[in-house]
Short mmCIF file of C-alpha atoms and ligand atoms in Angstrom, two decimals:
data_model
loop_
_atom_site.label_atom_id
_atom_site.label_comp_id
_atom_site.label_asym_id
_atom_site.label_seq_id
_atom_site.Cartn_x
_atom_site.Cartn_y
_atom_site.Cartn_z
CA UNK A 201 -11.64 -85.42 79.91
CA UNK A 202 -9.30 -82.12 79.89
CA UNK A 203 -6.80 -84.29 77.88
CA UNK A 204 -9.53 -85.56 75.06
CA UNK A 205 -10.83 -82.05 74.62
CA UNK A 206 -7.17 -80.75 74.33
CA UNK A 207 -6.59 -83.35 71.76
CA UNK A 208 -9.47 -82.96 69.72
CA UNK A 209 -10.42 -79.22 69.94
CA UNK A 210 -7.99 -77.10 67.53
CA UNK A 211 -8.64 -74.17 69.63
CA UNK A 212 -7.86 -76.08 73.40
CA UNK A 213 -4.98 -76.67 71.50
CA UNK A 214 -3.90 -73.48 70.49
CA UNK A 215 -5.14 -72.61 74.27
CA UNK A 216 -3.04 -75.07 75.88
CA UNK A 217 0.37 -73.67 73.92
CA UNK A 218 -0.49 -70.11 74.56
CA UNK A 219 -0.64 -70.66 78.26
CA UNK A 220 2.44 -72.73 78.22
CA UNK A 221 4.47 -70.02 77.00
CA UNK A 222 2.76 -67.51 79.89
CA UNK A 223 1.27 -65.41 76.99
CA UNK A 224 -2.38 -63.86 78.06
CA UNK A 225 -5.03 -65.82 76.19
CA UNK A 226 -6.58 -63.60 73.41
CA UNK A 227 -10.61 -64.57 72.24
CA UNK A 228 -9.81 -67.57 69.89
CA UNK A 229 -12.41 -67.88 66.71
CA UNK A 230 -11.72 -70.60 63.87
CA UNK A 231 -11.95 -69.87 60.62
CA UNK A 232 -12.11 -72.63 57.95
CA UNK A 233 -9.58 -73.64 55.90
CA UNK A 234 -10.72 -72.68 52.05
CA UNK A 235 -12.81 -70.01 53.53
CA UNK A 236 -9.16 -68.37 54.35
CA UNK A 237 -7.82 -68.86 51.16
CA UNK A 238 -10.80 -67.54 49.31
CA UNK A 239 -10.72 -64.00 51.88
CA UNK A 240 -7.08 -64.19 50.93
CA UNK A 241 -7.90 -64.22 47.05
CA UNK A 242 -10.49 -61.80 47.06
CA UNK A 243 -10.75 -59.09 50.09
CA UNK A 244 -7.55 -57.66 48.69
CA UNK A 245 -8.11 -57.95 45.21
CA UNK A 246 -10.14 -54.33 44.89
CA UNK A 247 -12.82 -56.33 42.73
CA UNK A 248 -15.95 -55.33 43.63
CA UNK A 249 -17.25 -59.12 42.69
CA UNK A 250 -15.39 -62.21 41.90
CA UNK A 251 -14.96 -65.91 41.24
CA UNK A 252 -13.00 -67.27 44.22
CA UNK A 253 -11.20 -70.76 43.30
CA UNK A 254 -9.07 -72.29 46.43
CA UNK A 255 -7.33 -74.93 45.19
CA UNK A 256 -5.26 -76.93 47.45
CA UNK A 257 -4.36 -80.36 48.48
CA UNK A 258 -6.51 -80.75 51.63
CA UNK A 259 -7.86 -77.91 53.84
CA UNK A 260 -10.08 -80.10 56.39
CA UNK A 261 -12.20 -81.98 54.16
CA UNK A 262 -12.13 -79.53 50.94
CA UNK A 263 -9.65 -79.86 47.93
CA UNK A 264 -11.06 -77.15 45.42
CA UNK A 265 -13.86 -74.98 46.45
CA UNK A 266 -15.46 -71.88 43.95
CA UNK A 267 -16.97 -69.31 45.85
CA UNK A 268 -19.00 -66.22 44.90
CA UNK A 269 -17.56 -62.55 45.73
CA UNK A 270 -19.41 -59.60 46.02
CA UNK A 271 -17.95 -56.36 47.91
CA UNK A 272 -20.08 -58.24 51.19
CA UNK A 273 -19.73 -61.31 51.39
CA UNK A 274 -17.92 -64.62 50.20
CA UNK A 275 -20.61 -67.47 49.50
CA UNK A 276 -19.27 -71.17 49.02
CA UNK A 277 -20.98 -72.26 45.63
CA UNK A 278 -19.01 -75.95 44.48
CA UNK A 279 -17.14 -77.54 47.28
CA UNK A 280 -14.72 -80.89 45.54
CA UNK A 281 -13.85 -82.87 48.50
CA UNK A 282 -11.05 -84.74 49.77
CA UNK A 283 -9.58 -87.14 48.12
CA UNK A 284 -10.68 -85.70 44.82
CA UNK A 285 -8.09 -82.78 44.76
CA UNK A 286 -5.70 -81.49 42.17
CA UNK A 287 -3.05 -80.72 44.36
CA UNK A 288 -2.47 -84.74 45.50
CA UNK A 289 -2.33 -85.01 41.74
CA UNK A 290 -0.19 -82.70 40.76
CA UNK A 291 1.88 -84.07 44.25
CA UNK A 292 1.18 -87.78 42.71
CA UNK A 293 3.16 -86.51 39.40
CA UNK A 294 5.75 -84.60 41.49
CA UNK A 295 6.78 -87.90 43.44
CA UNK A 296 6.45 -90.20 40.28
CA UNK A 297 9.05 -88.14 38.61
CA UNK A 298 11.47 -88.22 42.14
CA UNK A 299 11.17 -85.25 44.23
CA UNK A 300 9.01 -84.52 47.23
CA UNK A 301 5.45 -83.68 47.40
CA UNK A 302 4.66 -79.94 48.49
CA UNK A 303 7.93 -79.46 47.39
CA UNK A 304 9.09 -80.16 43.72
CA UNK A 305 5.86 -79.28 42.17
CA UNK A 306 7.43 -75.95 40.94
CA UNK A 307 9.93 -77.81 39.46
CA UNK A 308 7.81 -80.09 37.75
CA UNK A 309 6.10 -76.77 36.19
CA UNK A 310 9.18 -75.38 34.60
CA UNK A 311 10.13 -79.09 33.17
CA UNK A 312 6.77 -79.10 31.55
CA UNK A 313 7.94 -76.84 29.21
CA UNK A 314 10.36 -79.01 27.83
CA UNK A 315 8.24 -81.80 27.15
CA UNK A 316 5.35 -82.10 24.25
CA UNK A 317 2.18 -83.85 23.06
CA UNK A 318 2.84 -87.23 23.98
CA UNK A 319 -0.20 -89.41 22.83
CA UNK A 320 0.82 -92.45 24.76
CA UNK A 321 1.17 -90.97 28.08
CA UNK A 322 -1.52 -88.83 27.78
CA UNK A 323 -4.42 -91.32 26.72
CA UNK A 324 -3.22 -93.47 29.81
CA UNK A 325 -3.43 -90.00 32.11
CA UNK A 326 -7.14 -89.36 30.94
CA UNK A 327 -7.73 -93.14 31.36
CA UNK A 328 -6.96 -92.59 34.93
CA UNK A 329 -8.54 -89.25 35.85
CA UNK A 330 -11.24 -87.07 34.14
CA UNK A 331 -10.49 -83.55 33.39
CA UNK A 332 -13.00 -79.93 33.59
CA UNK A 333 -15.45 -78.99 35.56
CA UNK A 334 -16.49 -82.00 37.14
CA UNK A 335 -12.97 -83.33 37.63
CA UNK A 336 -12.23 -86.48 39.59
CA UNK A 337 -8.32 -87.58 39.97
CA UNK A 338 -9.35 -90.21 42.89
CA UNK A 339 -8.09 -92.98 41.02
CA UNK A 340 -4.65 -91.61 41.95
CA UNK A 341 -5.33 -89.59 45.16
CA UNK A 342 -7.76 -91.78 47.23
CA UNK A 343 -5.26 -92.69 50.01
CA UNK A 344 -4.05 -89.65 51.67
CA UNK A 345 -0.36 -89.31 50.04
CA UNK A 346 1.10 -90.26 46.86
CA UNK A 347 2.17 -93.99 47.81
CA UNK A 348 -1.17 -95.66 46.36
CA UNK A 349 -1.09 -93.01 43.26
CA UNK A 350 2.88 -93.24 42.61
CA UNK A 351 2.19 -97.10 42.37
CA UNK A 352 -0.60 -96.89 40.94
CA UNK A 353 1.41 -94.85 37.81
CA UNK A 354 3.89 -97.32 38.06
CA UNK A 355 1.16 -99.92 36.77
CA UNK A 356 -0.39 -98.26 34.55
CA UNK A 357 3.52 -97.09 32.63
CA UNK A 358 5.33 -100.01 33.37
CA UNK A 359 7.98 -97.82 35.04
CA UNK A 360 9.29 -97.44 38.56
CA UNK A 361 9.65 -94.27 40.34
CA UNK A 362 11.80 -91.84 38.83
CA UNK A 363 15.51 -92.69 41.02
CA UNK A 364 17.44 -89.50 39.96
CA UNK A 365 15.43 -86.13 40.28
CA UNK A 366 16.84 -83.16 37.92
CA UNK A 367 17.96 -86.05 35.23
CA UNK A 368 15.64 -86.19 32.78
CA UNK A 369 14.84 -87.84 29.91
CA UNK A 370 12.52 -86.84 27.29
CA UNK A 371 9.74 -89.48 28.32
CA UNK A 372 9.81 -87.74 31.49
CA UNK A 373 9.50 -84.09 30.28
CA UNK A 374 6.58 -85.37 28.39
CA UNK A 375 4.40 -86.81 31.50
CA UNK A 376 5.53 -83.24 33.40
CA UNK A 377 4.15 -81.69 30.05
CA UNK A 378 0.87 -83.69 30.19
CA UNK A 379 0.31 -83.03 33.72
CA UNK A 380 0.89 -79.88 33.53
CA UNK A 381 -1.56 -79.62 30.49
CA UNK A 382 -4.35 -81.56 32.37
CA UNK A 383 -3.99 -79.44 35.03
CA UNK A 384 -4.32 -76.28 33.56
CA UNK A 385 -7.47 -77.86 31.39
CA UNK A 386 -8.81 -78.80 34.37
CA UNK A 387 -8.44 -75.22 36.45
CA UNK A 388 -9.16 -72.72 33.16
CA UNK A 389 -12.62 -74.92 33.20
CA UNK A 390 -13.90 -74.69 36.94
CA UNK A 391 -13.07 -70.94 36.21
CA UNK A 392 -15.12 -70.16 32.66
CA UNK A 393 -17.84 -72.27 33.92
CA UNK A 394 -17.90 -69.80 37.47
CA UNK A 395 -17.68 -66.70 35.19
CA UNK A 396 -20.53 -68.00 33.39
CA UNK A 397 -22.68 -68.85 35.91
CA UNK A 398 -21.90 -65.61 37.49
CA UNK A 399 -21.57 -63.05 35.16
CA UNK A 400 -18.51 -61.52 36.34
CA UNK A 401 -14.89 -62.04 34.32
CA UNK A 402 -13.04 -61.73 37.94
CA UNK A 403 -11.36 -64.12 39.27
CA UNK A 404 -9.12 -64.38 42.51
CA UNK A 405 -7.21 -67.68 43.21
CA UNK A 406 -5.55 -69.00 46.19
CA UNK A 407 -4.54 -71.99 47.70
CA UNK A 408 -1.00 -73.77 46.79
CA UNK A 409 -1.89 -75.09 43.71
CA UNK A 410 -2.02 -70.96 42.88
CA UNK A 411 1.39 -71.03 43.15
CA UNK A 412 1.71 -72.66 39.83
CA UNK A 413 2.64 -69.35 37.80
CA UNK A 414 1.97 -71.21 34.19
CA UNK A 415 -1.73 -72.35 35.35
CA UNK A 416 -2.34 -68.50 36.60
CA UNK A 417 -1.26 -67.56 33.26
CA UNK A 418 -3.64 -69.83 31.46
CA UNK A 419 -6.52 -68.74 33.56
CA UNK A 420 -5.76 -64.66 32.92
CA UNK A 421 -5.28 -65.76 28.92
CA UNK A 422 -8.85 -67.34 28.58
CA UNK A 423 -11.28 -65.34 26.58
CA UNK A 424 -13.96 -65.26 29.45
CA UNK A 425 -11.42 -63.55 31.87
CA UNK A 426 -10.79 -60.16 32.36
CA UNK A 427 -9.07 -59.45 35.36
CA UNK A 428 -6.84 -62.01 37.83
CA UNK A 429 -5.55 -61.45 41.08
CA UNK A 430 -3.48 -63.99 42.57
CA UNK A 431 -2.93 -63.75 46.10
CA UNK A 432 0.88 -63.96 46.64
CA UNK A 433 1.03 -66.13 49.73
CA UNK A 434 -0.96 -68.52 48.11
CA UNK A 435 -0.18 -71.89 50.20
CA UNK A 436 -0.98 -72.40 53.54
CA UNK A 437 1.59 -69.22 54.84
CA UNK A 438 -1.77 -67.43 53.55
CA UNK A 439 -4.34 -68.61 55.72
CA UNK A 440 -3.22 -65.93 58.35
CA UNK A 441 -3.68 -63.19 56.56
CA UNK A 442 -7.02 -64.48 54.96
CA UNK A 443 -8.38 -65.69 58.74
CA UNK A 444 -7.90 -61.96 59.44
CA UNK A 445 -9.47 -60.28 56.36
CA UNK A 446 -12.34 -62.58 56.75
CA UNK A 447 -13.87 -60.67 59.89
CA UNK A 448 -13.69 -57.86 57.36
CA UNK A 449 -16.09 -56.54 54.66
CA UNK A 450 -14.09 -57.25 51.26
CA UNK A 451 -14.78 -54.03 50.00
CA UNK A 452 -12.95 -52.28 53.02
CA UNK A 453 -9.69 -53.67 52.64
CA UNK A 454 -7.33 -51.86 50.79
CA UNK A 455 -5.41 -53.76 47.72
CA UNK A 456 -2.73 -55.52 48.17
CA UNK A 457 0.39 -54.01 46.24
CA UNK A 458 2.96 -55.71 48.30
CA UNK A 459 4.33 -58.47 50.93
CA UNK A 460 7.10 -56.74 53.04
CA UNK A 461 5.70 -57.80 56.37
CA UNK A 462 8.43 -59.66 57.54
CA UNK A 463 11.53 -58.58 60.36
CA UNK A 464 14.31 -55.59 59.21
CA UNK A 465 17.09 -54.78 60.78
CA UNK A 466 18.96 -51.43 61.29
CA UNK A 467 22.32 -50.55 59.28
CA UNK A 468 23.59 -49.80 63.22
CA UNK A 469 22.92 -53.24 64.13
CA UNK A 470 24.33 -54.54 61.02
CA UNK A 471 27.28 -52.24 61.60
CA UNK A 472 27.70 -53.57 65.09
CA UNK A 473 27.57 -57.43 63.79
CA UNK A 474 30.11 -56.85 60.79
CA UNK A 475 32.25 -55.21 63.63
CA UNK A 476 32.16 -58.06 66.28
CA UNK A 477 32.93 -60.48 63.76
CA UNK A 478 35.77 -58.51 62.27
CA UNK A 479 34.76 -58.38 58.76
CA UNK A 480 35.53 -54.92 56.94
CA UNK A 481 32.75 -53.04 55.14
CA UNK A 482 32.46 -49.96 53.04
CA UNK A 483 29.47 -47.19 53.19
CA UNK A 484 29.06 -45.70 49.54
CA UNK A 485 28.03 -42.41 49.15
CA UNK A 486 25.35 -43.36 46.41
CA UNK A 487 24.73 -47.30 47.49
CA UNK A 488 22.52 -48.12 44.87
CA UNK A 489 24.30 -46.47 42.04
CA UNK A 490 27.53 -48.59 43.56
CA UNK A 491 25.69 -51.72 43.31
CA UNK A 492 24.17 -50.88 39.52
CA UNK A 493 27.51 -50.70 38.37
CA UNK A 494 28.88 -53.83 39.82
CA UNK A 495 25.78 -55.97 38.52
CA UNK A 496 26.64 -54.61 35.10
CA UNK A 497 30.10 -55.41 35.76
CA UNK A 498 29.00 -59.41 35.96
CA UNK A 499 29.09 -59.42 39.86
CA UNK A 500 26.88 -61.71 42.05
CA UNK A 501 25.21 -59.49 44.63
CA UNK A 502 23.38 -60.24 47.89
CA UNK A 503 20.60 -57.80 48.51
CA UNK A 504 19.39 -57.80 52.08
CA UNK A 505 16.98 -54.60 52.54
CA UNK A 506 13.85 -54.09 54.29
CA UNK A 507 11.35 -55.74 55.81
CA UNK A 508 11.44 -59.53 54.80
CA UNK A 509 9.14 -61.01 52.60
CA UNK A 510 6.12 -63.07 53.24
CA UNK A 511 5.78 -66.23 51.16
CA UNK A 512 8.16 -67.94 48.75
CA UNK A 513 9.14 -65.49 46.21
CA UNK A 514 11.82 -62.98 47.24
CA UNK A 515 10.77 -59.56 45.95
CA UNK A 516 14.01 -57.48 46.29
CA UNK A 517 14.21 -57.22 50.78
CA UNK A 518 15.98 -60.61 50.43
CA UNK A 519 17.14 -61.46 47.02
CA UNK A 520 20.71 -62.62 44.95
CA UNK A 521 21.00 -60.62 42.04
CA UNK A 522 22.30 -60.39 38.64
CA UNK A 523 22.82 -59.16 35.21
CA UNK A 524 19.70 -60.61 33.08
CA UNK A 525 21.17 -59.87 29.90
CA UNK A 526 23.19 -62.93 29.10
CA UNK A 527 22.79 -66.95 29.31
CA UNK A 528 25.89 -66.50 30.62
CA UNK A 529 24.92 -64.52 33.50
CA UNK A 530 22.11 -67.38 34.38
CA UNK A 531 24.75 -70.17 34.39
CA UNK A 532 27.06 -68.42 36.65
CA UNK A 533 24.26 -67.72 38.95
CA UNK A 534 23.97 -71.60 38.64
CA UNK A 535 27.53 -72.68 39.23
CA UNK A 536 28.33 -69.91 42.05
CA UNK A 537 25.60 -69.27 43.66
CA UNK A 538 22.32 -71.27 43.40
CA UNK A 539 23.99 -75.06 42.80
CA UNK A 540 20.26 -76.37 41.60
CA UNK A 541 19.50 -77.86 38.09
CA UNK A 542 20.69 -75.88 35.21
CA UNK A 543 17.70 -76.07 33.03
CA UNK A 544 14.98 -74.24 35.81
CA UNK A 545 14.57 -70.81 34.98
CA UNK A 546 15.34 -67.90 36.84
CA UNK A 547 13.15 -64.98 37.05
CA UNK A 548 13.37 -61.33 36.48
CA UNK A 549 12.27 -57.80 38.57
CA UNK A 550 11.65 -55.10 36.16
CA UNK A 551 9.87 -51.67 36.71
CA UNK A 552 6.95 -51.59 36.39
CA UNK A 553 7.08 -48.71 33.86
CA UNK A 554 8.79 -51.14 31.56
CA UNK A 555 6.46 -53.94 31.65
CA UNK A 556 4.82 -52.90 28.12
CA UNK A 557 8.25 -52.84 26.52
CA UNK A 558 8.76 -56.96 27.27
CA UNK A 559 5.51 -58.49 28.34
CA UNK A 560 2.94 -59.78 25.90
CA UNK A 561 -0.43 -58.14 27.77
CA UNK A 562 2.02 -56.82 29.72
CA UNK A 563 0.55 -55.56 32.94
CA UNK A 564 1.43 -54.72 36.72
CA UNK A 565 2.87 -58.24 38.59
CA UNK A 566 4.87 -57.32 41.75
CA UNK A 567 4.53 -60.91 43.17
CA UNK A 568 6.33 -63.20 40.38
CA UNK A 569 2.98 -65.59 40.92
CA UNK A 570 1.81 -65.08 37.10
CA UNK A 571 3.93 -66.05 34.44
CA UNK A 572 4.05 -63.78 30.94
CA UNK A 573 5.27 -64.63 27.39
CA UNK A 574 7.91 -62.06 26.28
CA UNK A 575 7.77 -59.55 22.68
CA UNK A 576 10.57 -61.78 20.63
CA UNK A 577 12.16 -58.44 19.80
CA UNK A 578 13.04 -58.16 23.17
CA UNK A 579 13.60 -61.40 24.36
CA UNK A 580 17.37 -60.77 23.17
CA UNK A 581 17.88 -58.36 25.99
CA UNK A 582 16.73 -60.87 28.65
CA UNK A 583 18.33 -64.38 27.90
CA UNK A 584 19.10 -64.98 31.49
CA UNK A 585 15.81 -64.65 32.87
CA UNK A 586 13.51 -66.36 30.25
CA UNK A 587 12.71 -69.59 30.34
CA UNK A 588 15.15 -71.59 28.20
CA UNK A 589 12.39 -74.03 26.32
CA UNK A 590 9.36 -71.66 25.87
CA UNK A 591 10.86 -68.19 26.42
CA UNK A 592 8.39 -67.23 28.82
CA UNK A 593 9.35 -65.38 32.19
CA UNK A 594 7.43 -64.55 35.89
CA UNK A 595 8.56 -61.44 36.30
CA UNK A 596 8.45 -59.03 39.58
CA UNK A 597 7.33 -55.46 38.11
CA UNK A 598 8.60 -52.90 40.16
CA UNK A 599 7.17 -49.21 41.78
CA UNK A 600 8.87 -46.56 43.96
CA UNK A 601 6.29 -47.02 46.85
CA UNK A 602 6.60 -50.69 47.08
CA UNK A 603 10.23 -50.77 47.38
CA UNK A 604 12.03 -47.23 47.13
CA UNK A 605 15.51 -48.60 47.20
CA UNK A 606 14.74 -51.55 44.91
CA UNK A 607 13.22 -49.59 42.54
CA UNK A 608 16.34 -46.52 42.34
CA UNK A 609 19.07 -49.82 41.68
CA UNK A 610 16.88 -51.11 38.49
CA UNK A 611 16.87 -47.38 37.64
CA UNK A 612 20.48 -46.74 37.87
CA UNK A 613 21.09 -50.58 36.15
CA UNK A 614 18.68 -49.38 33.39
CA UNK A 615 20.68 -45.64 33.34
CA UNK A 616 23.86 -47.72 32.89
CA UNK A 617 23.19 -50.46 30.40
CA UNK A 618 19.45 -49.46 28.58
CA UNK A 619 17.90 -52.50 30.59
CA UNK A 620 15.33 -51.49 32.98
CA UNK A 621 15.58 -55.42 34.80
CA UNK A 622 17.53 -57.53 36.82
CA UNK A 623 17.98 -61.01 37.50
CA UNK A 624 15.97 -61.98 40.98
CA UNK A 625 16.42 -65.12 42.84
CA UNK A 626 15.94 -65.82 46.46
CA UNK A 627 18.49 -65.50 48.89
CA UNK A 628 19.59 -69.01 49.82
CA UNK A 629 21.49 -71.59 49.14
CA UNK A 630 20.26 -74.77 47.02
CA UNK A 631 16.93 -75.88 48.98
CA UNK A 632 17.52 -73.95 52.14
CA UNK A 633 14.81 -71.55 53.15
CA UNK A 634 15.40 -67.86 52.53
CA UNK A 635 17.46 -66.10 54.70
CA UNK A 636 16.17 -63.79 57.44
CA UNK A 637 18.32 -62.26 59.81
CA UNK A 638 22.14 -60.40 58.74
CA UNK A 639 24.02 -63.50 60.53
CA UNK A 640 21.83 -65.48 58.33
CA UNK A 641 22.81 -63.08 55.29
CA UNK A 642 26.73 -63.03 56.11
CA UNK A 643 26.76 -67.11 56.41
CA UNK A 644 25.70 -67.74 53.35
CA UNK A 645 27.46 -64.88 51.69
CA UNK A 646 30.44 -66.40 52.86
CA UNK A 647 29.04 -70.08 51.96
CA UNK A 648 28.34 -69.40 48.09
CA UNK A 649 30.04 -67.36 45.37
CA UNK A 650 28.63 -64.05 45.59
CA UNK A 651 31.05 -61.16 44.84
CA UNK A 652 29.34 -58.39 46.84
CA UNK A 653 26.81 -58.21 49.81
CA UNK A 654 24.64 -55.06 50.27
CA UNK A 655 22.98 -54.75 53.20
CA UNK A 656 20.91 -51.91 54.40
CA UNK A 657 23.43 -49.00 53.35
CA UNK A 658 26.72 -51.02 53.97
CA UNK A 659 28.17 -52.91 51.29
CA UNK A 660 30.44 -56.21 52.46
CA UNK A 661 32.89 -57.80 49.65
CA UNK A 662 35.43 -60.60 49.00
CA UNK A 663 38.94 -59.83 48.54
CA UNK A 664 40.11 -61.31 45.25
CA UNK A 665 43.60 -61.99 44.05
FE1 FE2 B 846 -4.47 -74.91 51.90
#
C-alpha cells in the first residue's frame, strides 16, 4: 500500500526523497501547474488587473489556460486541454524541420524570419489545424509527442523529416515562417478576445511557449494592448517561483526588475582556484574600464559576475561578450566562440537610458524575452546584434540597480566608441548549458576562443604570439 501511494501521490513522492537525503520534512502543499505559471505572469507584474495566458505544452491536463487578474486573486476563465496545445505544435514543427522538441523551437523562431508567404504550405497548415480563439491543432498533437504529428506532416507534404538541422532550404524557411505566423495569429487572438471580455489592456504571459520573443512582440504590438509583462523564467524553471507567489496576494509582491538569484562566488575564492591551478591573472585598477577597451578593441570576453541567472537568457552575471557594431564582430563570435549556425541572431544589452535612441516603442526590457524592431537610422550602429533577415533585435536594457558592474562596462564601452550596447550571448559552448561555477568558467574559457576572461575583479587572458 506504502509503495502505491508513493507512486501515485506527487507529494509521498517528494516526501519519500526528502527523507532519503535526512533533510527535515517541511509542510508540503501542491500547487497546479498553469495556476504557477499564471502567479508567475502576473503577481510580479505591478498590474493591478490582468489577462493571464499560460501557454505551454502540457501542465497536468492543461495546454493554454486565460485567467482573470485582479490585485486579489487569479480566476481560471478558458482552460484548452491536453492534446489541443500550441506548444506540441509548435514542438510538431520543431521536429519536422530536424531538431528536438523543447529544444529547437527558438531556433525555429529566428528561421521564420527568413521565410515568406508561402500559399502552398500554408493552405495545407490551416487544412490541418484551425487558428484564434477557439484553436484546435489535435490533428497534429493528439498522441503525446511529435511522432504521430511529424508523420502526419510528412503525409500531408510529401516530405520526410528534415535529416540535416541548420541546412536549410527556402521551402523550409517558409513552413518555419508559416508556423510561426499561425502561431502568433493564434496567441494575439486568445489575448484581444480576454481584453475584451475583460476590459483591461494588461496582459501577463507565461508558460514556455512565452519564451517565443517574436510572439511576445506581436501580442505588445496589437491595438487592444497596452501594457505586457512577460515573466522571464517562462518554462517550467518558473513554476517555483510562481508556486511561491501564489500563497501571496498579487498586489503585495513587489515587481520583478531582475533574475540574479542564482550562486556567486568571491574574487578570494576565484583567486585561490586561478592559484591552485597555476594560471596567472591580473587585478586592474579600473576593471570595467579595462574590459570596455578591449571589447572595442575586437576582443572576445567572458563575463562571469554576480549572482547567476535564473532561466535561459544570460543577463550580464554569466555572459560572452562583444563589440555589436560590426557583422564582423557577430561572425567571429560564431567561428570562435559560439560554433552554432551562422544565420541565428545574437542579441544585444543596452542601457536602458538608450532604449529610445534604437527601439521602435522602445521601452524598459531587462529580460531579452520581447523582441523590438530597430529605428533604420540606427540599425547601422548595431549590425552584429540585429537579426540578419528582418533587422529586428531582443535586447537586454540595462539599469545601475539591476546590475551595477554591468551597467558601468556599457557606460565606459559607450564613453569609448558613442555606442551605449554590447553584444550578449550566454556563456557556453554550442548546446551546453550555461556555465555556473569559476571551474566551469575557466574550462570553457580555455575550450573556445575567447581572448579575455573577467571574473569578479580579476581578469584571466591568453598569451598570444
Ligand atoms: Fe509548463
Amino acid at each position: 500500500m506504502t509503495q502505491i501511494r508513493s507512486r501515485f501521490l506527487p507529494t509521498r513522492q517528494i516526501e519519500n526523497r526528502l527523507e532519503s537525503f535526512g533533510t527535515p520534512l517541511p509542510p508540503i502543499e501542491t500547487v497546479p501547474h498553469h495556476r504557477c505559471h499564471a502567479a508567475s505572469a502576473f503577481h510580479p507584474s505591478a498590474f493591478d488587473e490582468a489577462v493571464v495566458l499560460t501557454v505551454d505544452a502540457k501542465g497536468e491536463y492543461d495546454s493554454t489556460v486565460v485567467w482573470h487578474a485582479t490585485g486579489r486573486r487569479l480566476k481560471r476563465v478558458r482552460t484548452y486541454e491536453h492534446p489541443n496545445s500550441l506548444g506540441l505544435f509548435f514542438a510538431t514543427v520543431t521536429e519536422y524541420l530536424g531538431y528536438r522538441m523543447f529544444n529547437g523551437e527558438g531556433k525555429v523562431m529566428g528561421l521564420a524570419p527568413y521565410g515568406d508567404d508561402n500559399p502552398e504550405i500554408e493552405s495545407a497548415l490551416r487544412e490541418l489545424i484551425d487558428t484564434g480563439v477557439d484553436y484546435d491543432v489535435t490533428k497534429l498533437t493528439k498522441r503525446w509527442g511529435t511522432g504521430h504529428g511529424v508523420e502526419t506532416l510528412e503525409g500531408v507534404f510529401d516530405r520526410p523529416r528534415h535529416e540535416t538541422p541548420g541546412e536549410y532550404g527556402q521551402w523550409e524557411k517558409d513552413l518555419a515562417y508559416t508556423a510561426q505566423k499561425l502561431l502568433e495569429e493564434t496567441v494575439v487572438d486568445i489575448a484581444e478576445t480576454a481584453v475584451d471580455q475583460f476590459g483591461t489592456a494588461n496582459v501577463s504571459i507565461a508558460g514556455g511557449v512565452a519564451l517565443n520573443c517574436k510572439l511576445n512582440k506581436r501580442v505588445r504590438e496589437s491595438p487592444a494592448v497596452d501594457d505586457v509583462f512577460v515573466q522571464p523564467v517562462a518554462h517550467d524553471a518558473g513554476l517555483a517561483l510562481g508556486a511561491g507567489w501564489s500563497r501571496q496576494r498579487p498586489a503585495a509582491v513587489d515587481r520583478q526588475t531582475d533574475v540574479y538569484l542564482g550562486p556567486e562566488y568571491e574574487t578570494d575564492e576565484i583567486r585561490s582556484l586561478l592559484e591552485t591551478n597555476k594560471l596567472e591573472y591580473a587585478e586592474p585598477d579600473d576593471l570595467e574600464r579595462y574590459v570596455a577597451e578591449r571589447l572595442a578593441a575586437g576582443d572576445l570576453v567572458g563575463w562571469f559576475q554576480g549572482r547567476m541567472e535564473l532561466g535561459p537568457r544570460a543577463l550580464g552575471a554569466r555572459s560572452i561578450l562583444a563589440d555589436p557594431r560590426s557583422a564582423d564582430s557577430r561572425d567571429r563570435v560564431n567561428r570562435f566562440v559560439k560554433h552554432r549556425e551562422t544565420w541565428r541572431p545574437f542579441a544585444p544589452s543596452m542601457l536602458e537610458s538608450a532604449a529610445d535612441r534604437y527601439l521602435d516603442d522602445g521601452q524598459p526590457a531587462p529580460f531579452m524575452i520581447d523582441a523590438y524592431d530597430v529605428h533604420p537610422e540606427a540599425a547601422a550602429e548595431l549590425e552584429a546584434v540585429l537579426h540578419p533577415a528582418d533587422d529586428s533585435t531582443r535586447p537586454q536594457t540595462v539599469r545601475e540597480d539591476q546590475h551595477p558592474r554591468y551597467h558601468r562596462l556599457i557606460a565606459e564601452f559607450e564613453d569609448i566608441t558613442g555606442v551605449p550596447v554590447v553584444l550578449n550571448t550566454s556563456f557556453n559552448d554550442h548546446a551546453e548549458p550555461i556555465v555556473r561555477t569559476p571551474t566551469q568558467a575557466l574550462k570553457d574559457f580555455y575550450g573556445m576562443g575567447l581572448d579575455l576572461l573577467a571574473i569578479e575583479d580579476l581578469v584571466v587572458e591568453k598569451k598570444t604570439t
